[in-house]
Amino acid sequence: MGLRKDFLWGGALAAHQVEGGWDQGGKGMSVADVMTAGDNVTHAPRRITDGVLPGENYPNHEAVDFYHHYKEDIALFAEMGFRALRTSIQWTRIFPEGDETTPNEEGIAFYNDLIDTCLSHGIEPVITLQHFEMPWGLVKKYNGFMDKHVIDYFCRFASVCFERFGDRVKYWMTINEINNQAAQPIAHHMLQEGGVLIQDGDPKAEEMMYQSAINELIASAKAVQIGHAMNPDLMIGCMIANEPLYGATCKPEDMLEMEKANQKRYWMLDVHARGYVPAFVEKLWARKGYQIDLSDAERRVLAAGTVDYIGWSYYMSQAVAWREANTDFDFYELEDIVDNPYVKKSDWGWPIDPLGIRYGLNWMEDRYHLPQFIVENGLGAYDKVEPDGSIDDQYRIDYLRAHIAKMIEAVDEDGVDLLGYTMWAPIDIVSASTGEMDKRYGFVYVNKNNAGEGDLSRSRKKSFYWYKKVIATNGEDLA
Ligand code: BGP
């Protein structure tokens, strides 16, 4: 009983949310570098500016300066007993504009040292190739994945990563939370996943999303084949935002709406895992008159590039209700998700549902029969530093304990094949959705606030010691 002995306990980061050093070491500008900060008080969203403009606040430019602190930070992760660290390789450190023919050796040297530092502590590096980090140069020249040329640039980037790091990195993921754009084609998400700029309200937005997503999936499938051709032992997965969906009631319309919502949110996973576009998507394209450029040769690429495992993030479940006007049961997150009265919410309004992680693991197992890897799960919260410097983040411990307990039940009682759990994020970092520093996830506190004040010093929170014990007992002692 219990988790496998080599269970990959650890933490997950995204390079652009921690590294900073946005213009150092030959790095080019990425989409993360042109996003301003939003906030949780006025609910102002992050804005995308046309390049880096004077007088704007770009929180990812410095982030928590992992670029210069990674040795110290990885030593802290090792102190907790991490067996795995997930992070991404910023495309713009390797190809600053995105379409160069030779890589930037300084960027490669940085990641070589980061990977070696992990390995020297016995930590398995787990790498995401594209975590909201599309080169701005590719956005401006090609509108990101709207253009098929970008598939080739992604493959060139992936090839260099597999060649230079594949001797030491076994676990890979292609595109982070690729499905976030599926049911809410708004500018923020289109930019993050596909590097595609659209105007809010553009009537072509959804068709563009499908075209970009298809091109992203082709790029992912090609990367899987490139990686396996170099080394068949590489484990190359996808990365899905898993928000298990519940019908708001047992009314038949709500249940069908829930099923249609699942189809729409997870069809990209169908392609990753099964290698073909499901019929309901082809029908939707036909019904809406979308002209999607997907050749027979590209369909063969999709079939030949299926993933080895499913990596997914879990923060919340959602409840879905049918609206009478919605005669074709077409799902849109902003309109069809309703409050679930049975679950609490975080300070940022994210539903908290520990049982949903077990439900999600079972749902994935039933649908895809592939190994799974929970590569993000955590609580964004306000932390208070006491006068003696300590941080009593019992709420974070409670959140993680409840989720890990349900995750273990899915393995123990339901037989799910689970490779590991990398919590988000072991150190405080810049929030992806709001750009805030004060939305904290870490076991390690970083002295920096939303206004950018603080000396970036690191300190251990109460949860640091708790997680160390969880790993040391392989999840048996969650107390
Ligand atoms: C996921 C992203 C991460 C991360 C996390 C928490 O969507 O993969 O990059 O940021 O969510 O979200 P946030 O930072 O908005 O709190």
Coordinates of C-alpha atoms and ligand atoms in Angstrom, one line a residue:
M1 CA 0.0 0.0 0.0
G2 CA 1.0 3.6 -0.3
L3 CA 2.9 5.5 -3.0
R4 CA 5.7 4.0 -5.1
K5 CA 9.1 4.1 -3.5
D6 CA 10.5 6.4 -6.2
F7 CA 7.5 8.8 -6.1
L8 CA 8.6 12.1 -7.4
W9 CA 7.9 14.5 -4.5
G10 CA 8.8 18.1 -5.1
G11 CA 7.8 21.5 -6.3
A12 CA 7.0 23.2 -9.5
L13 CA 8.1 26.6 -11.0
A14 CA 7.8 28.4 -14.2
A15 CA 11.0 30.2 -15.3
H16 CA 9.3 33.5 -16.1
Q17 CA 7.6 33.7 -12.7
V18 CA 10.9 33.2 -10.8
E19 CA 14.0 33.9 -12.8
G20 CA 13.9 37.6 -13.5
G21 CA 17.1 38.6 -15.4
W22 CA 14.7 39.3 -18.3
D23 CA 17.3 41.0 -20.4
Q24 CA 20.4 39.3 -19.1
G25 CA 22.6 36.5 -20.5
G26 CA 21.5 37.3 -24.1
K27 CA 17.8 36.6 -23.3
G28 CA 15.2 38.1 -25.7
M29 CA 11.8 39.5 -24.7
S30 CA 9.0 37.1 -24.2
V31 CA 5.2 37.5 -23.8
A32 CA 5.7 37.5 -20.0
D33 CA 7.9 40.6 -20.3
V34 CA 5.2 42.7 -21.8
M35 CA 2.5 41.9 -19.2
T36 CA 1.9 44.5 -16.5
A37 CA 0.7 43.7 -13.0
G38 CA -3.0 43.4 -12.0
D39 CA -4.2 43.2 -8.5
N40 CA -6.7 41.5 -6.2
V41 CA -8.1 44.7 -4.6
T42 CA -9.4 46.6 -7.6
H43 CA -9.4 43.5 -9.7
A44 CA -7.6 45.3 -12.5
P45 CA -6.4 42.7 -15.0
R46 CA -2.9 42.4 -16.3
R47 CA -2.4 44.4 -19.5
I48 CA -0.4 43.4 -22.6
T49 CA 1.7 46.4 -23.9
D50 CA 3.2 46.7 -27.3
G51 CA 6.7 45.9 -26.3
V52 CA 8.3 47.1 -23.0
L53 CA 7.1 50.7 -22.4
P54 CA 8.6 53.3 -20.0
G55 CA 6.6 53.9 -16.8
E56 CA 4.9 50.5 -16.7
N57 CA 5.3 47.9 -14.0
Y58 CA 6.4 44.5 -15.4
P59 CA 6.7 42.2 -12.4
N60 CA 8.4 39.3 -14.4
H61 CA 11.4 41.5 -15.2
E62 CA 12.9 40.8 -11.8
A63 CA 10.5 38.3 -10.4
V64 CA 12.3 36.7 -7.4
D65 CA 15.7 36.8 -9.1
F66 CA 16.1 33.0 -9.2
Y67 CA 18.5 33.7 -12.1
H68 CA 21.0 34.7 -9.4
H69 CA 19.6 32.8 -6.4
Y70 CA 19.0 29.3 -7.9
K71 CA 21.8 27.6 -6.0
E72 CA 20.6 28.9 -2.7
D73 CA 16.9 28.1 -3.6
I74 CA 17.7 24.6 -4.8
A75 CA 19.7 24.0 -1.6
L76 CA 16.5 24.9 0.3
F77 CA 14.4 22.5 -1.8
A78 CA 17.0 19.8 -1.1
E79 CA 16.7 20.5 2.6
M80 CA 13.0 19.6 2.3
G81 CA 14.1 16.4 0.7
F82 CA 12.8 17.2 -2.9
R83 CA 13.2 14.3 -5.3
A84 CA 12.0 16.5 -8.3
L85 CA 12.0 20.1 -9.3
R86 CA 9.8 21.1 -12.2
T87 CA 10.7 24.3 -14.0
S88 CA 10.7 25.6 -17.6
I89 CA 13.4 26.5 -20.0
Q90 CA 12.7 30.0 -21.3
W91 CA 12.6 29.8 -25.1
T92 CA 14.0 33.4 -25.2
R93 CA 17.2 32.4 -23.3
I94 CA 17.9 29.8 -26.0
F95 CA 16.5 31.6 -29.1
P96 CA 16.1 35.3 -28.1
E97 CA 13.9 36.3 -31.1
G98 CA 12.6 32.7 -31.6
D99 CA 13.6 32.3 -35.3
E100 CA 17.4 32.3 -35.1
T101 CA 19.2 29.3 -36.5
T102 CA 21.8 28.9 -33.8
P103 CA 21.1 28.9 -30.0
N104 CA 22.4 31.3 -27.5
E105 CA 25.2 29.4 -25.6
E106 CA 24.9 31.6 -22.5
G107 CA 21.3 30.5 -22.0
I108 CA 22.3 26.9 -22.5
A109 CA 25.1 27.3 -19.9
F110 CA 22.6 28.7 -17.4
Y111 CA 20.3 25.8 -17.7
N112 CA 23.2 23.3 -17.7
D113 CA 24.3 24.6 -14.4
L114 CA 20.7 24.7 -13.0
I115 CA 20.2 21.1 -14.0
D116 CA 23.6 20.0 -12.6
T117 CA 22.8 21.8 -9.4
C118 CA 19.5 19.8 -9.1
L119 CA 21.3 16.5 -9.8
S120 CA 24.1 17.3 -7.3
H121 CA 21.3 17.3 -4.6
G122 CA 19.7 14.2 -5.9
I123 CA 16.8 16.2 -7.4
E124 CA 15.3 15.0 -10.7
P125 CA 14.7 18.0 -13.1
V126 CA 11.3 18.0 -14.8
I127 CA 11.2 20.4 -17.7
T128 CA 8.4 22.2 -19.4
L129 CA 9.3 23.5 -22.9
Q130 CA 6.8 26.3 -23.2
H131 CA 5.3 27.7 -20.0
F132 CA 3.7 31.0 -21.2
E133 CA 7.0 32.1 -22.5
M134 CA 6.6 32.6 -26.3
P135 CA 9.3 34.9 -27.8
W136 CA 7.8 38.4 -28.4
G137 CA 9.6 38.3 -31.7
L138 CA 7.4 35.4 -32.9
V139 CA 4.3 37.2 -31.7
K140 CA 5.2 40.3 -33.7
K141 CA 6.4 38.6 -36.9
Y142 CA 4.0 35.6 -37.0
N143 CA 1.2 36.2 -34.5
G144 CA 2.6 33.2 -32.6
F145 CA 1.1 29.8 -33.4
M146 CA -1.4 31.2 -35.8
D147 CA 1.4 30.8 -38.4
K148 CA 2.7 27.3 -39.2
H149 CA 6.3 28.6 -39.3
V150 CA 6.2 28.8 -35.6
I151 CA 5.8 25.0 -35.4
D152 CA 9.2 24.7 -37.0
Y153 CA 10.7 27.2 -34.6
F154 CA 9.3 25.4 -31.6
C155 CA 10.7 22.1 -32.9
R156 CA 14.1 23.7 -33.3
F157 CA 13.9 24.9 -29.7
A158 CA 12.8 21.5 -28.5
S159 CA 15.6 19.7 -30.5
V160 CA 18.2 21.9 -28.9
C161 CA 16.8 21.2 -25.4
F162 CA 16.6 17.4 -25.9
E163 CA 20.1 17.4 -27.4
R164 CA 21.8 19.5 -24.8
F165 CA 19.9 18.5 -21.7
G166 CA 18.3 15.1 -22.6
D167 CA 21.3 13.2 -21.2
R168 CA 20.3 14.4 -17.7
V169 CA 16.6 15.2 -18.0
K170 CA 14.2 12.3 -18.3
Y171 CA 10.8 14.0 -17.7
W172 CA 9.5 16.6 -20.1
M173 CA 6.3 18.4 -20.8
T174 CA 5.6 20.2 -24.1
I175 CA 3.1 23.1 -23.5
N176 CA 1.8 24.3 -20.1
E177 CA -1.9 24.2 -19.5
I178 CA -2.6 24.1 -23.3
N179 CA -6.3 23.8 -22.7
N180 CA -6.8 27.0 -20.7
Q181 CA -7.7 28.8 -23.9
A182 CA -10.3 26.2 -24.9
A183 CA -13.5 27.8 -23.6
Q184 CA -12.5 31.4 -23.0
P185 CA -10.9 32.8 -26.0
I186 CA -9.8 36.1 -24.5
A187 CA -6.6 38.0 -25.1
H188 CA -4.7 37.1 -22.0
H189 CA -5.0 33.3 -22.5
M190 CA -4.4 33.4 -26.3
L191 CA -1.2 35.3 -25.7
Q192 CA 0.0 33.0 -22.9
E193 CA -0.6 29.6 -24.5
G194 CA -0.2 30.3 -28.2
G195 CA 1.5 33.7 -28.4
V196 CA -1.5 34.9 -30.4
L197 CA -2.6 38.5 -30.1
I198 CA -6.4 39.1 -30.5
Q199 CA -8.7 41.9 -29.5
D200 CA -11.2 41.1 -26.8
G201 CA -14.6 40.6 -28.6
D202 CA -13.0 39.7 -32.0
P203 CA -15.7 37.5 -33.7
K204 CA -12.9 35.4 -35.1
A205 CA -11.4 34.7 -31.7
E206 CA -12.7 31.2 -31.3
E207 CA -11.8 30.1 -34.8
M208 CA -8.3 31.5 -34.2
M209 CA -8.1 29.6 -30.9
Y210 CA -8.8 26.3 -32.7
Q211 CA -6.3 27.0 -35.4
S212 CA -3.6 28.1 -33.0
A213 CA -4.3 25.1 -30.7
I214 CA -4.1 22.7 -33.7
N215 CA -0.7 24.2 -34.6
E216 CA 0.4 23.9 -30.9
L217 CA -0.7 20.2 -30.9
I218 CA 1.2 19.5 -34.1
A219 CA 4.3 21.2 -32.6
S220 CA 3.9 19.1 -29.4
A221 CA 3.5 15.9 -31.4
K222 CA 6.6 16.6 -33.5
A223 CA 8.5 17.4 -30.3
V224 CA 7.5 14.1 -28.8
Q225 CA 8.8 12.3 -31.9
I226 CA 12.1 14.3 -32.0
G227 CA 12.7 13.6 -28.3
H228 CA 12.0 9.8 -28.7
A229 CA 14.1 9.6 -31.8
M230 CA 17.1 10.9 -29.8
N231 CA 16.4 8.8 -26.7
P232 CA 13.5 6.4 -26.4
D233 CA 13.7 6.4 -22.7
L234 CA 12.7 10.1 -22.4
M235 CA 9.3 10.5 -20.8
I236 CA 7.5 13.2 -22.7
G237 CA 4.2 14.4 -21.4
C238 CA 1.6 17.0 -22.0
M239 CA 0.4 19.5 -19.4
I240 CA -3.3 20.1 -18.8
A241 CA -5.1 22.5 -16.5
N242 CA -7.4 20.0 -14.8
E243 CA -10.5 21.5 -13.4
P244 CA -12.9 18.6 -12.8
L245 CA -16.4 19.6 -13.8
Y246 CA -19.6 18.8 -11.9
G247 CA -23.1 19.3 -13.1
A248 CA -24.7 22.0 -11.0
T249 CA -27.7 19.6 -10.5
C250 CA -28.8 16.2 -11.7
K251 CA -31.2 17.9 -14.2
P252 CA -30.5 16.1 -17.5
E253 CA -29.7 19.3 -19.2
D254 CA -27.1 20.2 -16.6
M255 CA -25.5 16.8 -17.0
L256 CA -25.3 17.0 -20.8
E257 CA -23.9 20.5 -20.5
M258 CA -21.3 19.1 -18.1
E259 CA -20.3 16.5 -20.6
K260 CA -20.1 19.0 -23.4
A261 CA -18.0 21.2 -21.2
N262 CA -15.7 18.3 -20.5
Q263 CA -15.4 17.7 -24.3
K264 CA -14.6 21.3 -25.0
R265 CA -12.1 21.7 -22.1
Y266 CA -10.2 18.5 -22.7
W267 CA -10.3 17.8 -26.5
M268 CA -6.7 19.0 -26.7
L269 CA -5.8 16.2 -24.2
D270 CA -7.7 13.7 -26.5
V271 CA -5.3 14.8 -29.3
H272 CA -2.2 14.6 -27.1
A273 CA -3.1 11.2 -25.6
R274 CA -5.0 9.5 -28.5
G275 CA -3.5 11.1 -31.5
Y276 CA -6.6 12.4 -33.3
V277 CA -9.1 15.2 -33.2
P278 CA -12.3 13.9 -31.7
A279 CA -15.5 13.8 -33.7
F280 CA -17.3 16.4 -31.6
V281 CA -14.7 19.0 -32.4
E282 CA -14.9 18.2 -36.2
K283 CA -18.7 18.6 -35.9
L284 CA -18.3 21.9 -34.0
W285 CA -16.0 23.2 -36.7
A286 CA -18.5 22.3 -39.4
R287 CA -21.5 23.7 -37.5
K288 CA -19.8 27.0 -37.0
G289 CA -18.2 27.1 -40.4
Y290 CA -14.6 27.2 -39.1
Q291 CA -12.0 26.7 -41.7
I292 CA -9.2 24.9 -39.9
D293 CA -6.0 24.2 -41.8
L294 CA -5.1 20.7 -40.8
S295 CA -3.7 18.5 -43.6
D296 CA -3.7 14.7 -43.8
A297 CA 0.1 14.7 -43.3
E298 CA -0.4 16.8 -40.1
R299 CA -3.0 14.3 -38.9
R300 CA -0.5 11.6 -39.2
V301 CA 2.0 13.6 -37.1
L302 CA -0.7 13.9 -34.4
A303 CA -1.2 10.1 -34.5
A304 CA 2.6 9.4 -34.3
G305 CA 3.3 11.9 -31.5
T306 CA 1.2 10.8 -28.6
V307 CA 2.4 11.5 -25.1
D308 CA 3.9 9.1 -22.5
Y309 CA 2.1 10.6 -19.5
I310 CA -0.4 13.3 -18.5
G311 CA 0.9 16.1 -16.4
W312 CA -1.7 18.2 -14.9
S313 CA -2.3 21.1 -12.5
Y314 CA -5.1 21.1 -9.9
Y315 CA -6.3 24.1 -8.1
M316 CA -10.1 23.8 -8.3
S317 CA -13.2 22.0 -9.5
Q318 CA -16.1 23.9 -11.2
A319 CA -19.8 23.4 -11.4
V320 CA -21.5 23.8 -14.7
A321 CA -25.2 24.7 -15.4
W322 CA -27.2 24.7 -18.6
R323 CA -28.8 28.0 -19.8
E324 CA -32.0 27.8 -21.6
A325 CA -30.7 30.0 -24.4
N326 CA -27.9 27.5 -25.0
T327 CA -29.7 25.2 -27.4
D328 CA -26.6 23.5 -28.7
F329 CA -25.0 23.0 -25.3
D330 CA -21.9 25.0 -26.3
F331 CA -19.8 25.7 -23.2
Y332 CA -18.2 29.0 -22.3
E333 CA -16.5 29.3 -18.9
L334 CA -17.5 32.9 -18.2
E335 CA -21.2 32.1 -18.9
D336 CA -21.8 28.6 -17.8
I337 CA -19.7 28.1 -14.6
V338 CA -21.8 28.7 -11.5
D339 CA -21.0 28.9 -7.8
N340 CA -20.7 25.5 -6.0
P341 CA -22.3 26.0 -2.6
Y342 CA -20.5 22.9 -1.2
V343 CA -17.0 24.2 -1.4
K344 CA -15.1 27.1 0.1
K345 CA -13.0 29.6 -1.8
S346 CA -9.6 31.1 -1.4
D347 CA -8.9 34.8 -1.0
W348 CA -8.7 35.0 -4.7
G349 CA -12.1 33.3 -5.2
W350 CA -10.7 30.0 -6.3
P351 CA -12.9 27.0 -5.2
I352 CA -11.1 24.7 -2.7
D353 CA -12.1 21.1 -3.3
P354 CA -9.7 18.4 -2.0
L355 CA -12.0 15.5 -3.1
G356 CA -11.8 16.9 -6.6
I357 CA -8.2 15.8 -6.9
R358 CA -9.3 12.1 -6.4
Y359 CA -12.1 12.6 -8.8
G360 CA -9.8 14.1 -11.3
L361 CA -7.2 11.3 -11.0
N362 CA -10.0 8.7 -11.5
W363 CA -11.5 10.6 -14.4
M364 CA -8.2 10.8 -16.2
E365 CA -7.4 7.1 -15.6
D366 CA -10.8 6.0 -16.9
R367 CA -10.5 8.2 -20.0
Y368 CA -6.9 7.8 -21.0
H369 CA -5.2 4.8 -19.1
L370 CA -1.9 6.7 -19.0
P371 CA 0.5 7.4 -16.1
Q372 CA -0.3 10.7 -14.5
F373 CA 1.9 13.3 -12.8
I374 CA 0.3 16.1 -10.7
V375 CA 2.7 18.9 -11.6
E376 CA 0.9 21.8 -9.8
N377 CA -1.3 22.1 -6.7
G378 CA -1.2 24.7 -4.1
L379 CA -2.8 27.6 -2.3
G380 CA -2.2 31.3 -3.1
A381 CA -2.7 33.2 0.1
Y382 CA -1.7 36.3 2.1
D383 CA 1.1 35.5 4.5
K384 CA 2.0 37.5 7.6
V385 CA 5.5 37.8 8.9
E386 CA 5.6 37.9 12.7
P387 CA 7.9 40.3 14.5
D388 CA 10.4 37.4 15.1
G389 CA 10.4 36.7 11.4
S390 CA 8.4 33.5 11.6
I391 CA 5.4 32.7 9.3
D392 CA 2.7 30.5 10.6
D393 CA 1.0 29.4 7.4
Q394 CA -1.2 26.7 8.9
Y395 CA -3.9 27.3 6.2
R396 CA -1.3 26.2 3.5
I397 CA -0.5 23.0 5.4
D398 CA -4.3 22.3 5.8
Y399 CA -4.9 22.8 2.1
L400 CA -2.0 20.6 1.0
R401 CA -2.6 17.9 3.6
A402 CA -6.3 17.6 2.5
H403 CA -5.3 17.4 -1.2
I404 CA -2.4 15.0 -0.7
A405 CA -4.6 12.7 1.4
K406 CA -7.2 12.4 -1.4
M407 CA -4.4 11.9 -3.9
I408 CA -3.1 9.0 -1.9
E409 CA -6.5 7.5 -1.7
A410 CA -6.7 7.6 -5.5
V411 CA -3.5 5.5 -5.6
D412 CA -4.3 3.2 -2.7
E413 CA -7.9 2.6 -3.2
D414 CA -8.5 3.3 -6.9
G415 CA -5.2 2.0 -8.4
V416 CA -4.3 5.1 -10.3
D417 CA -0.8 5.1 -11.8
L418 CA 0.8 8.3 -10.4
L419 CA 4.4 9.2 -11.0
G420 CA 4.7 12.2 -8.6
Y421 CA 3.5 15.4 -7.1
T422 CA 5.2 18.7 -7.5
M423 CA 3.4 21.3 -5.5
W424 CA 3.0 24.9 -6.8
A425 CA 5.2 26.7 -5.9
P426 CA 7.8 25.8 -3.3
I427 CA 9.0 29.4 -3.2
D428 CA 7.0 32.7 -3.4
I429 CA 6.8 33.8 -7.1
V430 CA 5.0 36.2 -9.3
S431 CA 1.4 35.1 -9.9
A432 CA 0.6 34.2 -13.5
S433 CA -3.0 35.5 -13.5
T434 CA -2.5 38.7 -11.5
G435 CA 1.2 39.5 -11.6
E436 CA 1.1 39.9 -7.8
M437 CA 3.9 39.0 -5.4
D438 CA 1.5 39.0 -2.4
K439 CA -0.4 36.0 -3.8
R440 CA 2.0 33.6 -2.1
Y441 CA 2.3 29.8 -2.6
G442 CA 5.7 29.0 -1.1
F443 CA 7.2 27.0 1.7
V444 CA 10.0 29.6 1.3
Y445 CA 9.1 33.2 1.8
V446 CA 10.6 35.9 -0.4
N447 CA 10.9 39.3 1.0
K448 CA 9.3 41.3 -1.8
N449 CA 5.8 42.8 -2.1
N450 CA 3.4 43.9 -4.8
A451 CA 5.1 47.3 -4.9
G452 CA 8.4 45.6 -5.5
E453 CA 9.8 46.5 -2.1
G454 CA 12.0 44.1 -0.2
D455 CA 15.5 42.7 -0.2
L456 CA 14.6 39.4 -1.8
S457 CA 15.9 37.5 1.2
R458 CA 14.5 34.0 1.7
S459 CA 13.1 32.4 4.9
R460 CA 11.4 29.2 5.9
K461 CA 7.7 29.1 6.7
K462 CA 6.0 26.6 9.0
S463 CA 4.9 24.6 6.0
F464 CA 8.6 24.1 5.0
Y465 CA 9.1 21.7 8.0
W466 CA 5.7 20.0 7.4
Y467 CA 6.5 19.2 3.8
K468 CA 9.9 17.9 4.7
K469 CA 8.2 15.3 7.0
V470 CA 5.7 14.4 4.3
I471 CA 8.5 13.6 1.9
A472 CA 10.6 11.8 4.5
T473 CA 7.7 9.4 5.2
N474 CA 6.6 9.1 1.6
G475 CA 3.3 10.6 2.4
E476 CA 2.5 8.4 5.4
D477 CA 2.7 11.2 8.0
L478 CA 0.6 14.1 7.0
A479 CA -0.1 15.3 10.5
Ligands
BGP1 C1 -1.3 27.8 -13.4 C2 0.0 28.1 -14.1 C3 1.1 28.6 -13.2 C4 0.7 29.2 -11.9 C5 -0.6 28.7 -11.3 C6 -1.1 29.5 -10.2 O1 -2.3 28.2 -14.2 O2 0.5 27.0 -14.8 O3 2.0 29.3 -14.0 O4 0.8 30.5 -11.9 O5 -1.6 28.4 -12.2 O6 -1.8 30.6 -10.7 P1 -1.6 32.1 -10.2 O7 -0.2 32.3 -10.3 O8 -2.4 32.9 -11.1 O9 -2.1 32.1 -8.8

